[in-house]
């Protein structure tokens, strides 16, 4: 008879952990008391009800519904089963015609760029790129709504971070005239409210002032442009945009990041970017997923049309109901109560009606600029959209809509 599994002796002992020093404990208590107990009245903004089986999920960034594509899942499963030997190591050691190099060329062709670099995440792509191209005290010009990874990358480079008003190219140029040549970083579509960057204006400013221009296409690659090639391609700006960065956890429905670049940049990046040097490369089955995703997205015109139609329909309906969604135009839709207690009330009202969005607060937003984010996807049915609009209509008094901040597009 088989011997029953016995847990190791040390597992039977009561677990203990080291006592945290006072300076760490003070930070934890500040969060617990100052934020949860005082600002959130003992509740947790990100810990609401559990979704039921019929819940309407508006929190996923899988805009074109790739995550459940059967043929892609099966291709990835085959890749896992067929793997015999992989080296788990940093991509800096890879050379020649490797699967990663082939996928980087494939993705570059999908976008229309010269070459690309795969990273472990969109965060690693932005932090690693900024740390590699900006030196100590280099001016880095950041939209105030630019993704936090850009700010963290500038900090890692010991660069001089300089903010400019949201989507205000004229203000950005005034800052450049004051502080000098440097790096400009913008999002093609901003992740909190779906606002669209005037890329052509920023490209012209970068060219006039001899600045590097970095565009984060995380929320536009796959969803925008001909064949999903993104907004830099749509605006024909490859000769003015030096780098594009992408989180492949949105329309690509995976977990990795990407940087487009000149081919001559890749070896330098591999030796200078800390996230690239000190992280392991992607695995073969992950590469298979992204290869499949790029091929699928290139031909997903009907899904893109459906996504944009849904976005227009929901934005128009919310505006008619009195919600100010004018800050954005794209598939990310923000309802912005402002104070966190009002956003908590909005969350509860929506969840009581089976609708689950994403609550955003500091540091993802400014203080007292908290919001509920709805991420549209092409798979939403007409019945689900009707349910969303009815719920938003019914809760207006319950969530004190008239008390919400107005002109949320303002800086």
mmCIF file with all atom_site columns, N, CA and C in Angstrom, residues 31 41 62 74 126 153 155 182 212 232 234 312 321 336 338 375 381 389:
data_model
loop_
_atom_site.group_PDB
_atom_site.id
_atom_site.type_symbol
_atom_site.label_atom_id
_atom_site.label_alt_id
_atom_site.label_comp_id
_atom_site.label_asym_id
_atom_site.label_entity_id
_atom_site.label_seq_id
_atom_site.pdbx_PDB_ins_code
_atom_site.Cartn_x
_atom_site.Cartn_y
_atom_site.Cartn_z
_atom_site.occupancy
_atom_site.B_iso_or_equiv
_atom_site.pdbx_formal_charge
_atom_site.auth_seq_id
_atom_site.auth_comp_id
_atom_site.auth_asym_id
_atom_site.auth_atom_id
_atom_site.pdbx_PDB_model_num
ATOM 1  N N  . UNK A 1 31  ? -1.528  53.854 6.492   1.00 0.00 ? 31  UNK A N  1
ATOM 2  C CA . UNK A 1 31  ? -2.461  53.411 5.452   1.00 0.00 ? 31  UNK A CA 1
ATOM 3  C C  . UNK A 1 31  ? -3.761  52.917 6.081   1.00 0.00 ? 31  UNK A C  1
ATOM 4  N N  . UNK A 1 41  ? -13.912 55.574 5.576   1.00 0.00 ? 41  UNK A N  1
ATOM 5  C CA . UNK A 1 41  ? -14.921 55.255 6.599   1.00 0.00 ? 41  UNK A CA 1
ATOM 6  C C  . UNK A 1 41  ? -14.941 53.767 6.947   1.00 0.00 ? 41  UNK A C  1
ATOM 7  N N  . UNK A 1 62  ? -9.081  43.317 -22.025 1.00 0.00 ? 62  UNK A N  1
ATOM 8  C CA . UNK A 1 62  ? -9.118  42.434 -23.194 1.00 0.00 ? 62  UNK A CA 1
ATOM 9  C C  . UNK A 1 62  ? -10.159 42.986 -24.177 1.00 0.00 ? 62  UNK A C  1
ATOM 10 N N  . UNK A 1 74  ? -5.242  26.504 -27.599 1.00 0.00 ? 74  UNK A N  1
ATOM 11 C CA . UNK A 1 74  ? -4.729  25.191 -28.003 1.00 0.00 ? 74  UNK A CA 1
ATOM 12 C C  . UNK A 1 74  ? -3.309  25.291 -28.549 1.00 0.00 ? 74  UNK A C  1
ATOM 13 N N  . UNK A 1 126 ? 8.537   50.533 -20.123 1.00 0.00 ? 126 UNK A N  1
ATOM 14 C CA . UNK A 1 126 ? 8.627   51.979 -19.915 1.00 0.00 ? 126 UNK A CA 1
ATOM 15 C C  . UNK A 1 126 ? 9.756   52.358 -18.962 1.00 0.00 ? 126 UNK A C  1
ATOM 16 N N  . UNK A 1 153 ? 10.450  55.479 -14.477 1.00 0.00 ? 153 UNK A N  1
ATOM 17 C CA . UNK A 1 153 ? 11.631  55.331 -15.316 1.00 0.00 ? 153 UNK A CA 1
ATOM 18 C C  . UNK A 1 153 ? 12.519  56.559 -15.284 1.00 0.00 ? 153 UNK A C  1
ATOM 19 N N  . UNK A 1 155 ? 12.672  58.620 -12.812 1.00 0.00 ? 155 UNK A N  1
ATOM 20 C CA . UNK A 1 155 ? 13.281  58.597 -11.476 1.00 0.00 ? 155 UNK A CA 1
ATOM 21 C C  . UNK A 1 155 ? 14.469  57.629 -11.449 1.00 0.00 ? 155 UNK A C  1
ATOM 22 N N  . UNK A 1 182 ? 15.321  67.330 -24.445 1.00 0.00 ? 182 UNK A N  1
ATOM 23 C CA . UNK A 1 182 ? 15.187  66.160 -23.582 1.00 0.00 ? 182 UNK A CA 1
ATOM 24 C C  . UNK A 1 182 ? 14.278  65.111 -24.190 1.00 0.00 ? 182 UNK A C  1
ATOM 25 N N  . UNK A 1 212 ? 13.642  63.608 -27.993 1.00 0.00 ? 212 UNK A N  1
ATOM 26 C CA . UNK A 1 212 ? 13.192  62.233 -28.206 1.00 0.00 ? 212 UNK A CA 1
ATOM 27 C C  . UNK A 1 212 ? 11.706  62.167 -27.872 1.00 0.00 ? 212 UNK A C  1
ATOM 28 N N  . UNK A 1 232 ? 0.282   55.690 -33.980 1.00 0.00 ? 232 UNK A N  1
ATOM 29 C CA . UNK A 1 232 ? 1.467   56.229 -34.657 1.00 0.00 ? 232 UNK A CA 1
ATOM 30 C C  . UNK A 1 232 ? 1.412   55.853 -36.133 1.00 0.00 ? 232 UNK A C  1
ATOM 31 N N  . UNK A 1 234 ? -1.352  55.038 -37.802 1.00 0.00 ? 234 UNK A N  1
ATOM 32 C CA . UNK A 1 234 ? -2.506  55.709 -38.407 1.00 0.00 ? 234 UNK A CA 1
ATOM 33 C C  . UNK A 1 234 ? -2.177  57.146 -38.802 1.00 0.00 ? 234 UNK A C  1
ATOM 34 N N  . UNK A 1 312 ? -18.948 54.584 -28.675 1.00 0.00 ? 312 UNK A N  1
ATOM 35 C CA . UNK A 1 312 ? -19.731 55.770 -29.045 1.00 0.00 ? 312 UNK A CA 1
ATOM 36 C C  . UNK A 1 312 ? -21.118 55.715 -28.414 1.00 0.00 ? 312 UNK A C  1
ATOM 37 N N  . UNK A 1 321 ? -27.526 61.254 -19.917 1.00 0.00 ? 321 UNK A N  1
ATOM 38 C CA . UNK A 1 321 ? -27.998 61.075 -18.537 1.00 0.00 ? 321 UNK A CA 1
ATOM 39 C C  . UNK A 1 321 ? -27.408 62.103 -17.576 1.00 0.00 ? 321 UNK A C  1
ATOM 40 N N  . UNK A 1 336 ? -16.275 60.103 -12.896 1.00 0.00 ? 336 UNK A N  1
ATOM 41 C CA . UNK A 1 336 ? -15.384 60.693 -11.896 1.00 0.00 ? 336 UNK A CA 1
ATOM 42 C C  . UNK A 1 336 ? -16.147 61.463 -10.819 1.00 0.00 ? 336 UNK A C  1
ATOM 43 N N  . UNK A 1 338 ? -14.829 62.137 -7.922  1.00 0.00 ? 338 UNK A N  1
ATOM 44 C CA . UNK A 1 338 ? -13.823 62.984 -7.277  1.00 0.00 ? 338 UNK A CA 1
ATOM 45 C C  . UNK A 1 338 ? -13.443 62.453 -5.905  1.00 0.00 ? 338 UNK A C  1
ATOM 46 N N  . UNK A 1 375 ? -14.157 49.631 -18.889 1.00 0.00 ? 375 UNK A N  1
ATOM 47 C CA . UNK A 1 375 ? -13.412 49.237 -20.085 1.00 0.00 ? 375 UNK A CA 1
ATOM 48 C C  . UNK A 1 375 ? -14.364 48.497 -21.021 1.00 0.00 ? 375 UNK A C  1
ATOM 49 N N  . UNK A 1 381 ? -22.954 42.542 -25.275 1.00 0.00 ? 381 UNK A N  1
ATOM 50 C CA . UNK A 1 381 ? -24.189 42.402 -26.049 1.00 0.00 ? 381 UNK A CA 1
ATOM 51 C C  . UNK A 1 381 ? -25.049 43.650 -25.904 1.00 0.00 ? 381 UNK A C  1
ATOM 52 N N  . UNK A 1 389 ? -26.755 51.064 -19.054 1.00 0.00 ? 389 UNK A N  1
ATOM 53 C CA . UNK A 1 389 ? -27.328 52.406 -19.154 1.00 0.00 ? 389 UNK A CA 1
ATOM 54 C C  . UNK A 1 389 ? -28.511 52.558 -18.207 1.00 0.00 ? 389 UNK A C  1
#
